[in-house]
CSV table of C-alpha atoms and ligand atoms in Angstrom, one decimal:
chain,number,residue,atom,x,y,z
O,28,MET,CA,-50.2,-62.7,-99.1
O,29,PRO,CA,-53.1,-63.3,-95.8
O,30,ASP,CA,-56.0,-65.3,-97.7
O,31,GLY,CA,-59.5,-64.1,-97.7
O,32,PRO,CA,-61.7,-61.3,-98.7
O,33,ARG,CA,-60.2,-57.9,-99.7
O,34,PHE,CA,-61.1,-55.1,-97.4
O,35,TYR,CA,-60.8,-51.5,-97.4
O,36,GLN,CA,-61.2,-50.1,-94.0
O,37,LYS,CA,-63.4,-47.0,-93.5
O,38,LYS,CA,-62.2,-44.3,-91.6
O,39,SER,CA,-65.1,-42.8,-91.4
O,40,LEU,CA,-66.3,-45.8,-89.4
O,41,GLY,CA,-63.5,-46.3,-87.1
O,42,GLN,CA,-62.7,-49.2,-88.7
O,43,ASN,CA,-59.0,-49.7,-86.8
O,44,PHE,CA,-59.0,-53.8,-86.5
O,45,LEU,CA,-57.1,-55.1,-83.3
O,46,THR,CA,-54.2,-57.5,-84.4
O,47,ASP,CA,-52.1,-58.1,-81.1
O,48,ARG,CA,-53.4,-61.5,-80.0
O,49,ARG,CA,-51.8,-60.4,-76.1
O,50,VAL,CA,-54.1,-57.5,-76.0
O,51,LEU,CA,-56.8,-59.4,-77.3
O,52,SER,CA,-56.5,-62.3,-74.9
O,53,ARG,CA,-56.4,-59.7,-72.0
O,54,ILE,CA,-59.7,-58.0,-72.8
O,55,ILE,CA,-60.9,-61.5,-72.6
O,56,ALA,CA,-59.4,-62.5,-69.0
O,57,ARG,CA,-60.9,-58.5,-68.2
O,58,ALA,CA,-63.7,-59.6,-69.4
O,59,ASP,CA,-63.7,-62.5,-66.7
O,60,LEU,CA,-66.2,-64.4,-68.9
O,61,ALA,CA,-68.8,-66.9,-67.1
O,62,PRO,CA,-71.5,-69.6,-68.3
O,63,GLU,CA,-74.4,-67.5,-67.4
O,64,ASP,CA,-73.3,-64.5,-69.3
O,65,VAL,CA,-74.9,-63.0,-72.4
O,66,LEU,CA,-73.0,-60.8,-74.0
O,67,LEU,CA,-73.5,-57.5,-76.6
O,68,GLU,CA,-70.6,-56.5,-78.6
O,69,ILE,CA,-70.6,-53.0,-81.0
O,70,GLY,CA,-68.1,-53.2,-84.2
O,71,PRO,CA,-67.6,-57.1,-84.3
O,72,GLY,CA,-65.2,-55.5,-87.7
O,73,GLN,CA,-63.7,-58.8,-89.2
O,74,GLY,CA,-65.0,-61.1,-85.8
O,75,VAL,CA,-61.2,-61.4,-84.3
O,76,LEU,CA,-62.8,-60.5,-81.2
O,77,THR,CA,-66.2,-61.8,-81.5
O,78,ARG,CA,-64.6,-65.7,-82.1
O,79,GLU,CA,-62.6,-65.2,-78.7
O,80,LEU,CA,-66.0,-64.3,-77.4
O,81,LEU,CA,-67.5,-67.1,-79.1
O,82,ALA,CA,-64.8,-69.6,-77.7
O,83,SER,CA,-65.1,-68.8,-74.4
O,84,PRO,CA,-67.5,-70.5,-71.9
O,85,CYS,CA,-70.5,-68.1,-72.1
O,86,ALA,CA,-74.1,-68.1,-73.6
O,87,PHE,CA,-74.8,-66.0,-75.9
O,88,VAL,CA,-73.1,-63.4,-78.1
O,89,HIS,CA,-74.8,-60.5,-79.5
O,90,SER,CA,-72.9,-58.3,-82.1
O,91,VAL,CA,-74.5,-55.2,-83.8
O,92,GLU,CA,-72.2,-54.2,-87.2
O,93,ILE,CA,-73.3,-51.2,-89.5
O,94,ASP,CA,-70.7,-52.1,-92.1
O,95,ARG,CA,-72.1,-54.9,-94.6
O,96,GLY,CA,-69.5,-55.0,-96.4
O,97,LEU,CA,-67.7,-56.7,-93.3
O,98,GLU,CA,-70.3,-59.7,-94.4
O,99,PRO,CA,-67.9,-62.1,-95.8
O,100,PHE,CA,-65.7,-62.0,-92.6
O,101,LEU,CA,-68.6,-63.1,-90.1
O,102,ALA,CA,-70.6,-65.0,-92.2
O,103,ASP,CA,-69.8,-68.2,-90.4
O,104,LEU,CA,-69.9,-67.6,-86.8
O,105,PRO,CA,-74.0,-67.9,-87.0
O,106,LEU,CA,-73.2,-70.9,-88.9
O,107,ARG,CA,-71.0,-72.3,-86.7
O,108,HIS,CA,-73.1,-71.1,-83.2
O,109,PRO,CA,-76.9,-71.4,-84.2
O,110,GLU,CA,-77.5,-71.9,-80.5
O,111,ARG,CA,-75.5,-68.6,-79.2
O,112,PHE,CA,-75.0,-65.8,-81.7
O,113,ALA,CA,-77.2,-63.6,-83.4
O,114,LEU,CA,-75.5,-61.1,-86.0
O,115,HIS,CA,-77.3,-57.4,-85.9
O,116,TRP,CA,-76.9,-55.6,-88.8
O,117,GLY,CA,-77.3,-52.1,-88.1
O,118,ASP,CA,-76.4,-48.8,-86.6
O,119,ALA,CA,-75.9,-48.9,-83.1
O,120,LEU,CA,-76.6,-45.3,-82.4
O,121,LEU,CA,-80.3,-46.5,-83.4
O,122,PHE,CA,-80.4,-49.6,-82.7
O,123,ASP,CA,-83.3,-51.4,-80.5
O,124,TYR,CA,-82.0,-53.2,-77.8
O,125,PRO,CA,-84.8,-53.9,-75.6
O,126,SER,CA,-85.5,-56.3,-78.0
O,127,LEU,CA,-82.5,-58.4,-78.1
O,128,ASP,CA,-83.6,-61.8,-76.5
O,129,PRO,CA,-81.8,-63.1,-74.5
O,130,ALA,CA,-81.2,-59.9,-73.2
O,131,PRO,CA,-77.7,-58.9,-72.8
O,132,LEU,CA,-75.9,-59.0,-69.3
O,133,LYS,CA,-72.0,-57.5,-70.2
O,134,VAL,CA,-71.1,-55.0,-73.0
O,135,VAL,CA,-67.5,-56.4,-74.5
O,136,ALA,CA,-66.6,-54.7,-77.1
O,137,ASN,CA,-63.7,-52.4,-79.3
O,138,LEU,CA,-66.0,-49.6,-79.9
O,139,PRO,CA,-65.9,-47.0,-83.0
O,140,TYR,CA,-64.1,-44.1,-81.0
O,141,ASN,CA,-65.7,-41.6,-83.5
O,142,VAL,CA,-69.3,-42.4,-81.5
O,143,THR,CA,-68.0,-43.5,-78.0
O,144,THR,CA,-70.4,-40.7,-75.9
O,145,PRO,CA,-73.5,-41.0,-78.0
O,146,LEU,CA,-73.5,-45.0,-77.9
O,147,LEU,CA,-72.4,-45.2,-74.3
O,148,TRP,CA,-75.4,-42.6,-73.5
O,149,ARG,CA,-77.8,-45.2,-75.8
O,150,LEU,CA,-76.3,-48.3,-74.2
O,151,LEU,CA,-77.3,-46.9,-70.9
O,152,GLU,CA,-80.6,-45.4,-71.6
O,153,LEU,CA,-82.0,-48.6,-73.1
O,154,LEU,CA,-80.3,-51.4,-71.9
O,155,PRO,CA,-80.7,-51.7,-68.0
O,156,THR,CA,-79.9,-55.4,-68.2
O,157,ALA,CA,-76.0,-54.7,-68.4
O,158,SER,CA,-73.8,-54.1,-65.5
O,159,GLU,CA,-70.7,-54.3,-67.1
O,160,TYR,CA,-68.9,-52.7,-69.3
O,161,ILE,CA,-65.6,-54.0,-71.0
O,162,VAL,CA,-64.6,-51.8,-73.8
O,163,MET,CA,-62.1,-50.3,-75.7
O,164,VAL,CA,-62.0,-46.7,-76.2
O,165,GLN,CA,-59.6,-44.0,-77.6
O,166,LYS,CA,-57.2,-42.8,-74.1
O,167,GLU,CA,-58.7,-39.3,-74.0
O,168,ALA,CA,-62.7,-40.9,-74.0
O,169,ALA,CA,-61.5,-42.8,-70.7
O,170,GLU,CA,-59.7,-40.2,-69.1
O,171,ARG,CA,-63.0,-37.9,-69.5
O,172,LEU,CA,-65.4,-41.3,-68.5
O,173,ILE,CA,-63.6,-41.4,-65.0
O,174,ALA,CA,-62.3,-37.7,-64.3
O,175,PRO,CA,-62.8,-37.2,-60.7
O,176,PRO,CA,-64.1,-33.3,-59.7
O,177,ARG,CA,-62.0,-30.3,-60.3
O,178,THR,CA,-60.0,-31.5,-63.1
O,179,LYS,CA,-60.4,-30.3,-67.2
O,180,ALA,CA,-61.9,-33.9,-68.2
O,181,ARG,CA,-65.1,-33.9,-66.4
O,182,TYR,CA,-67.9,-34.2,-68.3
O,183,PRO,CA,-71.4,-35.5,-68.3
O,184,LEU,CA,-71.5,-38.8,-69.1
O,185,GLY,CA,-68.4,-39.1,-66.4
O,186,VAL,CA,-70.5,-37.4,-63.5
O,187,THR,CA,-73.8,-40.0,-64.8
O,188,LEU,CA,-71.2,-43.1,-64.2
O,189,GLU,CA,-69.7,-42.1,-61.0
O,190,ILE,CA,-73.2,-41.6,-59.8
O,191,MET,CA,-74.2,-45.5,-61.6
O,192,GLY,CA,-71.1,-47.3,-60.6
O,193,HIS,CA,-67.8,-47.1,-60.9
O,194,ALA,CA,-65.5,-46.8,-64.3
O,195,GLN,CA,-61.4,-47.7,-63.9
O,196,ILE,CA,-59.1,-48.3,-66.9
O,197,VAL,CA,-57.8,-52.1,-67.1
O,198,LEU,CA,-55.3,-51.7,-69.8
O,199,SER,CA,-53.6,-48.9,-71.8
O,200,VAL,CA,-53.2,-50.3,-75.8
O,201,PRO,CA,-50.7,-48.6,-77.8
O,202,PRO,CA,-51.7,-47.3,-82.0
O,203,SER,CA,-49.2,-50.3,-83.1
O,204,ALA,CA,-52.3,-53.1,-81.4
O,205,PHE,CA,-54.4,-52.4,-84.1
O,206,ARG,CA,-54.4,-52.1,-88.6
O,207,PRO,CA,-54.6,-49.8,-89.5
O,208,SER,CA,-52.7,-48.2,-86.6
O,209,PRO,CA,-54.8,-45.1,-85.1
O,210,LYS,CA,-53.5,-42.2,-84.2
O,211,VAL,CA,-54.3,-42.0,-80.9
O,212,ASP,CA,-53.4,-44.4,-78.0
O,213,SER,CA,-56.2,-46.6,-76.7
O,214,ALA,CA,-57.2,-47.9,-73.2
O,215,VAL,CA,-59.5,-50.9,-71.8
O,216,LEU,CA,-62.0,-49.5,-69.2
O,217,ARG,CA,-64.3,-51.0,-66.9
O,218,ILE,CA,-67.5,-49.6,-66.2
O,219,THR,CA,-69.4,-51.2,-63.3
O,220,LEU,CA,-72.9,-50.4,-62.5
O,221,SER,CA,-74.4,-50.7,-59.3
O,222,GLY,CA,-78.3,-50.7,-60.2
O,223,SER,CA,-78.5,-47.5,-58.1
O,224,HIS,CA,-79.8,-44.6,-60.1
O,225,SER,CA,-80.4,-46.7,-63.1
O,226,HIS,CA,-83.3,-43.8,-64.5
O,227,LEU,CA,-80.6,-41.3,-64.5
O,228,PRO,CA,-80.1,-42.1,-68.4
O,229,ARG,CA,-83.6,-41.8,-69.4
O,230,ASN,CA,-84.2,-38.5,-67.5
O,231,MET,CA,-84.5,-35.8,-69.6
O,232,LEU,CA,-83.7,-32.8,-67.1
O,233,TRP,CA,-80.4,-34.4,-65.7
O,234,ARG,CA,-79.3,-34.6,-69.3
O,235,GLU,CA,-80.3,-31.6,-69.6
O,236,LEU,CA,-79.1,-30.1,-66.2
O,237,LEU,CA,-75.7,-31.0,-66.9
O,238,ARG,CA,-75.5,-30.7,-70.5
O,239,ARG,CA,-76.2,-26.8,-70.4
O,240,GLY,CA,-74.2,-26.8,-66.8
O,241,PHE,CA,-71.1,-28.0,-68.7
O,242,ALA,CA,-72.0,-25.5,-72.0
O,243,GLN,CA,-69.6,-22.9,-71.1
O,244,ARG,CA,-66.9,-24.4,-69.1
O,245,ARG,CA,-64.8,-21.6,-68.0
O,246,LYS,CA,-68.0,-19.6,-67.4
O,247,LYS,CA,-69.6,-19.9,-63.7
O,248,LEU,CA,-71.8,-22.9,-63.5
O,249,SER,CA,-75.2,-20.4,-62.2
O,250,ASN,CA,-74.6,-18.1,-65.4
O,251,ASN,CA,-74.2,-21.1,-67.7
O,252,LEU,CA,-78.1,-22.1,-65.8
O,253,LYS,CA,-79.3,-18.7,-66.0
O,254,ASN,CA,-78.8,-18.6,-70.1
O,255,TRP,CA,-80.2,-21.7,-70.0
O,256,ARG,CA,-83.7,-21.2,-67.3
O,257,PRO,CA,-83.7,-17.5,-66.6
O,258,ASP,CA,-87.2,-18.0,-64.7
O,259,ILE,CA,-85.3,-20.4,-61.7
O,260,PRO,CA,-83.8,-19.0,-58.9
O,261,TRP,CA,-80.3,-20.5,-59.1
O,262,SER,CA,-78.3,-18.8,-56.9
O,263,GLU,CA,-81.3,-20.0,-53.8
O,264,ARG,CA,-80.9,-23.5,-55.9
O,265,LEU,CA,-77.0,-24.0,-55.4
O,266,GLN,CA,-77.3,-22.8,-52.0
O,267,GLU,CA,-79.8,-25.3,-51.0
O,268,GLY,CA,-77.5,-28.3,-52.9
O,269,GLY,CA,-74.7,-27.0,-50.5
O,270,ILE,CA,-72.8,-25.7,-53.8
O,271,GLY,CA,-71.0,-21.9,-54.1
O,272,GLU,CA,-72.4,-19.5,-55.9
O,273,ASN,CA,-69.1,-19.1,-58.1
O,274,ALA,CA,-68.9,-23.0,-58.7
O,275,ARG,CA,-67.4,-23.8,-61.9
O,276,ALA,CA,-69.7,-27.2,-63.6
O,277,GLU,CA,-66.9,-29.0,-63.1
O,278,GLU,CA,-66.2,-28.6,-59.4
O,279,LEU,CA,-69.5,-30.0,-57.8
O,280,SER,CA,-69.1,-34.1,-57.2
O,281,ALA,CA,-71.5,-36.3,-58.9
O,282,SER,CA,-73.8,-35.9,-55.6
O,283,GLN,CA,-73.8,-32.2,-55.4
O,284,TRP,CA,-75.3,-32.8,-59.2
O,285,ILE,CA,-77.6,-34.8,-57.8
O,286,ALA,CA,-78.8,-32.4,-55.3
O,287,LEU,CA,-79.0,-29.6,-57.9
O,288,LEU,CA,-81.2,-31.8,-59.7
O,289,GLY,CA,-83.5,-33.2,-56.3
O,290,THR,CA,-84.4,-29.1,-56.5
O,291,LEU,CA,-85.7,-28.8,-59.6
O,292,LYS,CA,-87.8,-31.9,-59.0
O,293,PRO,CA,-91.6,-30.4,-59.3
O,294,GLU,CA,-93.0,-30.4,-55.1
L,314,SAM,N1,-64.0,-55.8,-82.9
L,314,SAM,C1,-63.5,-55.4,-84.3
L,314,SAM,C2,-62.2,-55.4,-83.7
L,314,SAM,O1,-62.0,-55.3,-82.5
L,314,SAM,O2,-61.3,-55.4,-84.3
L,314,SAM,C3,-63.7,-53.9,-84.8
L,314,SAM,C4,-63.5,-52.5,-83.9
L,314,SAM,S1,-63.5,-51.1,-85.2
L,314,SAM,C5,-62.6,-50.2,-83.7
L,314,SAM,C6,-64.9,-50.4,-84.8
L,314,SAM,C7,-66.2,-51.3,-85.6
L,314,SAM,O3,-67.7,-50.9,-85.3
L,314,SAM,C8,-65.8,-51.8,-87.1
L,314,SAM,O4,-66.4,-52.7,-87.3
L,314,SAM,C9,-66.8,-50.8,-87.6
L,314,SAM,O5,-67.4,-51.0,-88.5
L,314,SAM,C10,-68.2,-50.9,-86.5
L,314,SAM,N2,-68.9,-49.3,-86.2
L,314,SAM,C11,-68.8,-48.2,-86.5
L,314,SAM,N3,-70.2,-47.3,-86.2
L,314,SAM,C12,-70.8,-47.8,-85.9
L,314,SAM,C13,-72.4,-47.9,-85.8
L,314,SAM,N4,-72.6,-47.1,-85.6
L,314,SAM,N5,-72.8,-49.2,-85.7
L,314,SAM,C14,-72.5,-50.5,-85.7
L,314,SAM,N6,-71.1,-50.7,-85.6
L,314,SAM,C15,-70.4,-49.5,-85.8
């Protein structure tokens, strides 16, 4: 019988805790932690990854956790590392990231899978200091995030990441690495942001253009856009952006989306 507090995992919060030590050490190796690194972890859970982050030479770790029921597993960490660890209780989807001091430079986390997309959008919007993400996500989510043009998995956040930097899968992780085991495969993604187009996630016209463009994937892009803004002469705009009249949203390269956005900007 393992010692320690009793805890019943909440499925609704994606509480599948990592138990495979080899996977853990591979994540740490992929994160390539250095003394200047200020880290943000979303969802420390029972602290298995948090403890490894704190055992690295990194300068500081911020962890944001929603479930107060996990406090008994995490309570010793602020006492052990008063100078280089801060535990923040709250919803990562609503968290005030600009208030974090020191400002995080890297995100290293085993994310709650049910909120991967809105969480990554929020981090990209509010945490411009972070230029690297090493994050465990559901395998299908990882595939969407790296999907190239003309693939079914292509979607707005993936297009945005392609423009902002580079995303790649650096580790595949089976369900058996977690307790309880999820029904899905997982993957660790490395996202490196180049610093270009860092304003895009905060640009509501960009977000809406992609959202509406991808709204009904089987329809032509021009039809989706006409439904959104019938006042805009989309055929001309697509032509200006070098995009064919019959194109579907998934076919566009990231630079074609940027060109299309450019045609919408006020003169
Ligand atoms: N890092 C731990 C590990 O690797 O074992 C736990 C990872 S578990 C997949 C996801 C964690 O995120 C859980 O601890 C869960 O309570 C937390 N979580 C879920 N939704 C959250 C939210 N909106 N804000 C902050 N934490 C959240």
